[in-house]
CSV table of C-alpha atoms in Angstrom, one decimal:
chain,number,residue,atom,x,y,z
A,1,MET,CA,164.5,134.6,36.7
A,2,ASN,CA,162.7,137.6,36.9
A,3,ARG,CA,160.7,137.7,33.9
A,4,LEU,CA,159.8,134.7,34.9
A,5,LEU,CA,158.4,134.9,38.1
A,6,ALA,CA,156.7,138.0,37.5
A,7,PRO,CA,153.8,136.7,35.2
A,8,ILE,CA,153.2,133.8,37.5
A,9,LEU,CA,153.4,136.7,40.9
A,10,GLY,CA,150.9,137.8,38.6
A,11,PHE,CA,148.5,134.6,38.3
A,12,LEU,CA,148.9,134.0,41.9
A,13,LEU,CA,148.0,137.4,42.7
A,14,LEU,CA,145.0,137.6,40.0
A,15,ALA,CA,144.6,133.9,41.3
A,16,GLY,CA,144.1,135.0,44.7
A,17,ILE,CA,142.1,138.1,44.2
A,18,GLY,CA,139.4,135.6,42.4
A,19,TYR,CA,138.7,133.6,45.4
A,20,ALA,CA,139.2,135.9,47.4
A,21,ILE,CA,136.2,138.0,45.1
A,22,TYR,CA,134.6,133.8,45.0
A,23,THR,CA,134.2,133.3,48.6
A,24,SER,CA,132.3,137.1,49.7
A,25,MET,CA,130.3,136.3,47.4
A,26,HIS,CA,129.5,133.1,47.9
A,27,GLY,CA,129.5,133.5,51.6
A,28,GLN,CA,126.3,136.7,50.2
A,29,LEU,CA,124.9,134.4,48.7
A,30,ALA,CA,124.7,131.7,52.1
A,31,LEU,CA,123.4,134.6,53.7
A,32,LYS,CA,120.5,135.4,50.4
A,33,ALA,CA,119.9,131.5,51.6
A,34,GLN,CA,119.0,131.8,54.5
A,35,ILE,CA,115.2,132.2,55.7
A,36,THR,CA,114.8,132.6,59.8
A,37,VAL,CA,111.7,131.4,60.3
A,38,THR,CA,110.1,131.5,63.9
A,39,GLY,CA,107.9,128.7,66.0
A,40,LEU,CA,105.7,127.8,68.9
A,41,ILE,CA,107.5,125.1,71.0
A,42,GLY,CA,107.2,122.7,74.1
A,43,SER,CA,108.7,124.2,77.0
A,44,GLU,CA,110.8,121.5,77.1
A,45,LYS,CA,111.9,121.6,73.9
A,46,GLU,CA,113.6,124.4,75.2
A,47,ALA,CA,117.2,123.2,75.7
A,48,PHE,CA,116.8,121.1,72.5
A,49,PHE,CA,117.2,124.1,70.2
A,50,ALA,CA,119.2,126.5,72.3
A,51,ASP,CA,122.0,123.7,71.6
A,52,PRO,CA,124.6,124.9,69.8
A,53,ARG,CA,125.5,121.5,67.4
A,54,VAL,CA,121.7,122.0,66.7
A,55,GLN,CA,121.7,125.2,65.9
A,56,GLN,CA,124.4,124.7,63.7
A,57,ALA,CA,122.9,121.9,61.6
A,58,LEU,CA,119.7,124.2,60.4
A,59,LEU,CA,122.4,127.1,59.8
A,60,LYS,CA,123.8,124.3,57.2
A,61,GLN,CA,120.2,124.0,55.9
A,62,GLY,CA,120.1,127.5,55.7
A,63,LEU,CA,117.2,128.0,58.8
A,64,ILE,CA,117.7,129.9,61.1
A,65,VAL,CA,115.4,129.3,63.8
A,66,LYS,CA,114.2,131.8,66.6
A,67,VAL,CA,111.5,129.7,69.1
A,68,GLU,CA,109.0,130.8,71.8
A,69,LYS,CA,108.2,128.5,74.2
A,70,ALA,CA,104.2,127.5,75.9
A,71,GLY,CA,102.5,124.7,77.2
A,72,SER,CA,102.3,122.0,73.9
A,73,ARG,CA,98.3,122.1,75.0
A,74,GLN,CA,99.1,125.6,75.5
A,75,ILE,CA,100.0,126.4,71.2
A,76,ALA,CA,96.5,125.0,69.9
A,77,THR,CA,94.0,127.4,72.0
A,78,ALA,CA,96.3,130.5,72.9
A,79,PHE,CA,98.4,131.8,70.3
A,80,ASP,CA,97.0,133.0,67.0
A,81,LEU,CA,99.0,130.3,64.8
A,82,LYS,CA,99.2,132.7,61.4
A,83,LYS,CA,100.8,134.3,62.6
A,84,TYR,CA,104.2,130.9,62.9
A,85,ASP,CA,105.8,128.7,60.8
A,86,PHE,CA,105.7,125.4,62.5
A,87,ALA,CA,104.8,124.8,65.9
A,88,PHE,CA,106.8,121.8,67.6
A,89,PRO,CA,104.4,119.7,71.2
A,90,ALA,CA,105.1,117.4,72.7
A,91,GLY,CA,102.3,114.6,71.7
A,92,GLN,CA,100.0,113.0,69.9
A,93,PRO,CA,96.7,114.9,71.5
A,94,ALA,CA,98.5,118.1,71.1
A,95,ALA,CA,99.7,117.9,67.9
A,96,ASP,CA,95.7,117.3,66.7
A,97,LYS,CA,94.3,119.9,68.3
A,98,ILE,CA,97.0,122.6,67.3
A,99,LEU,CA,96.0,119.9,63.2
A,100,GLN,CA,92.4,121.3,64.0
A,101,ALA,CA,92.9,125.0,64.9
A,102,VAL,CA,95.4,125.2,61.6
A,103,GLY,CA,94.0,122.1,59.0
A,104,LYS,CA,95.7,119.8,57.3
A,105,ARG,CA,99.3,120.8,56.8
A,106,PRO,CA,102.6,118.7,56.6
A,107,THR,CA,103.4,116.6,59.2
A,108,HIS,CA,106.9,115.3,60.7
A,109,VAL,CA,107.7,112.9,64.2
A,110,PRO,CA,111.9,113.8,63.9
A,111,PHE,CA,112.1,112.0,66.7
A,112,PHE,CA,110.9,110.8,70.5
A,113,THR,CA,112.1,110.8,73.9
A,114,PRO,CA,110.6,108.9,77.6
A,115,MET,CA,109.6,110.4,80.7
A,116,VAL,CA,111.9,111.9,83.1
A,117,ILE,CA,111.5,112.2,86.9
A,118,ALA,CA,114.5,115.5,87.5
A,119,SER,CA,115.7,114.7,91.4
A,120,TRP,CA,119.0,115.0,93.8
A,121,GLN,CA,121.0,113.0,94.4
A,122,PRO,CA,120.8,113.0,97.4
A,123,ILE,CA,117.1,112.1,96.8
A,124,ALA,CA,118.3,109.3,93.8
A,125,LYS,CA,120.0,107.5,96.6
A,126,ILE,CA,117.0,106.8,99.2
A,127,LEU,CA,114.7,106.4,96.6
A,128,GLU,CA,117.3,103.8,95.5
A,129,ALA,CA,117.6,102.0,99.2
A,130,ASN,CA,113.3,102.1,99.1
A,131,ASP,CA,113.4,99.9,95.7
A,132,VAL,CA,111.6,102.3,93.6
A,133,VAL,CA,114.4,103.5,91.4
A,134,ARG,CA,117.5,101.3,90.0
A,135,GLU,CA,120.7,102.5,88.9
A,136,ARG,CA,122.9,101.3,85.7
A,137,ASP,CA,125.9,103.0,84.7
A,138,GLY,CA,125.7,105.6,86.8
A,139,VAL,CA,122.1,106.9,85.5
A,140,TYR,CA,118.6,106.5,87.4
A,141,TYR,CA,116.6,104.8,84.6
A,142,TRP,CA,114.3,102.4,86.2
A,143,PHE,CA,110.8,104.3,88.7
A,144,ASP,CA,108.9,101.8,90.0
A,145,LEU,CA,105.4,103.8,89.4
A,146,ASP,CA,103.4,100.6,91.7
A,147,ARG,CA,105.5,101.4,94.8
A,148,TYR,CA,105.2,105.4,94.3
A,149,PHE,CA,101.3,105.1,94.0
A,150,ALA,CA,101.3,102.7,96.5
A,151,TRP,CA,102.9,105.6,99.1
A,152,THR,CA,101.3,108.0,97.4
A,153,GLN,CA,97.9,106.0,99.3
A,154,LEU,CA,99.6,105.9,102.4
A,155,GLU,CA,100.2,109.6,102.2
A,156,THR,CA,104.0,108.4,102.7
A,157,ARG,CA,106.1,110.8,104.3
A,158,TRP,CA,109.9,111.2,103.4
A,159,LYS,CA,110.9,110.5,107.5
A,160,ASP,CA,109.4,106.9,107.1
A,161,LEU,CA,111.2,105.4,104.3
A,162,LYS,CA,114.3,103.8,105.3
A,163,ASP,CA,118.3,105.0,104.4
A,164,SER,CA,116.7,108.2,105.1
A,165,ALA,CA,118.7,111.2,107.1
A,166,ALA,CA,119.9,112.3,104.4
A,167,TYR,CA,115.9,113.7,104.0
A,168,PRO,CA,113.9,113.5,107.0
A,169,VAL,CA,111.4,115.4,106.0
A,170,ASN,CA,108.0,115.7,107.2
A,171,LYS,CA,106.7,115.9,103.7
A,172,SER,CA,104.6,113.6,101.3
A,173,VAL,CA,106.2,111.8,99.0
A,174,LEU,CA,105.1,113.6,95.7
A,175,ILE,CA,106.4,114.1,92.8
A,176,ARG,CA,105.7,117.6,91.5
A,177,THR,CA,104.2,118.3,87.6
A,178,THR,CA,104.2,121.3,85.8
A,179,ASP,CA,99.6,122.3,84.5
A,180,VAL,CA,97.8,119.2,83.7
A,181,ARG,CA,95.8,121.8,82.0
A,182,LYS,CA,98.9,123.0,80.2
A,183,SER,CA,101.6,120.7,79.7
A,184,ASN,CA,101.4,117.8,77.8
A,185,SER,CA,104.2,116.1,80.1
A,186,ALA,CA,101.8,116.6,83.5
A,187,ALA,CA,99.1,114.9,80.9
A,188,MET,CA,100.9,112.2,80.5
A,189,TYR,CA,102.1,111.5,84.1
A,190,LEU,CA,98.8,111.6,84.8
A,191,ALA,CA,97.6,109.4,82.5
A,192,LEU,CA,99.9,106.4,83.7
A,193,MET,CA,98.9,107.5,87.0
A,194,SER,CA,95.3,106.6,86.3
A,195,TYR,CA,96.5,103.6,84.8
A,196,ILE,CA,97.7,103.1,87.4
A,197,ALA,CA,94.5,103.2,89.8
A,198,ASN,CA,92.0,101.5,87.7
A,199,GLY,CA,94.2,98.1,88.5
A,200,GLN,CA,96.4,98.5,85.2
A,201,ARG,CA,93.4,99.5,82.6
A,202,VAL,CA,93.0,102.3,80.3
A,203,VAL,CA,90.6,104.6,81.6
A,204,ALA,CA,88.0,104.8,78.9
A,205,SER,CA,84.5,105.6,80.7
A,206,ARG,CA,83.5,108.7,82.9
A,207,GLU,CA,82.3,106.0,85.8
A,208,GLU,CA,86.3,105.0,85.4
A,209,MET,CA,87.3,107.9,86.0
A,210,ASP,CA,84.9,108.5,89.6
């Protein structure tokens, strides 16, 4: 019995060593196969690339991704793009400016995201009471830009709104945005407001802008 066990144990031991060697070599090969890439991204994408799930998914593809953030409109004009492996702006206009700067390159549109207005729950409740936002399933998913635009023209203040006890201040009701000269999201917001101000028509001339 001992004579029989000895070869079996020897085989198992060798198999274990073989597996350990294979595992070690496989890990080293996988490490060598990983590529570090550096990219410029629109600032709103920082949370996406910081998400552990995204990092893990990229790692499975052999990619270690390092990013620097900037305003989407700055990417094409304020950086030496030759130093980066990719650029990930927000919006087609910013992407077009980058392509003009670097020449023809492969492009991909991985996803689309909605424009979102961030605020606090008490503020959202006031806006809901004044029919500017609607809530569904615990999420405020709809914002009436036409009504909000009318408020801006009337210089409506928070204290003037119905049920504004949670925020009865004498400040104008205004949405604060990033710098429109640098940020695509601010430019998109400006485009929406100009569309409403122009009678729900796209502004197509300097005369309409004035």
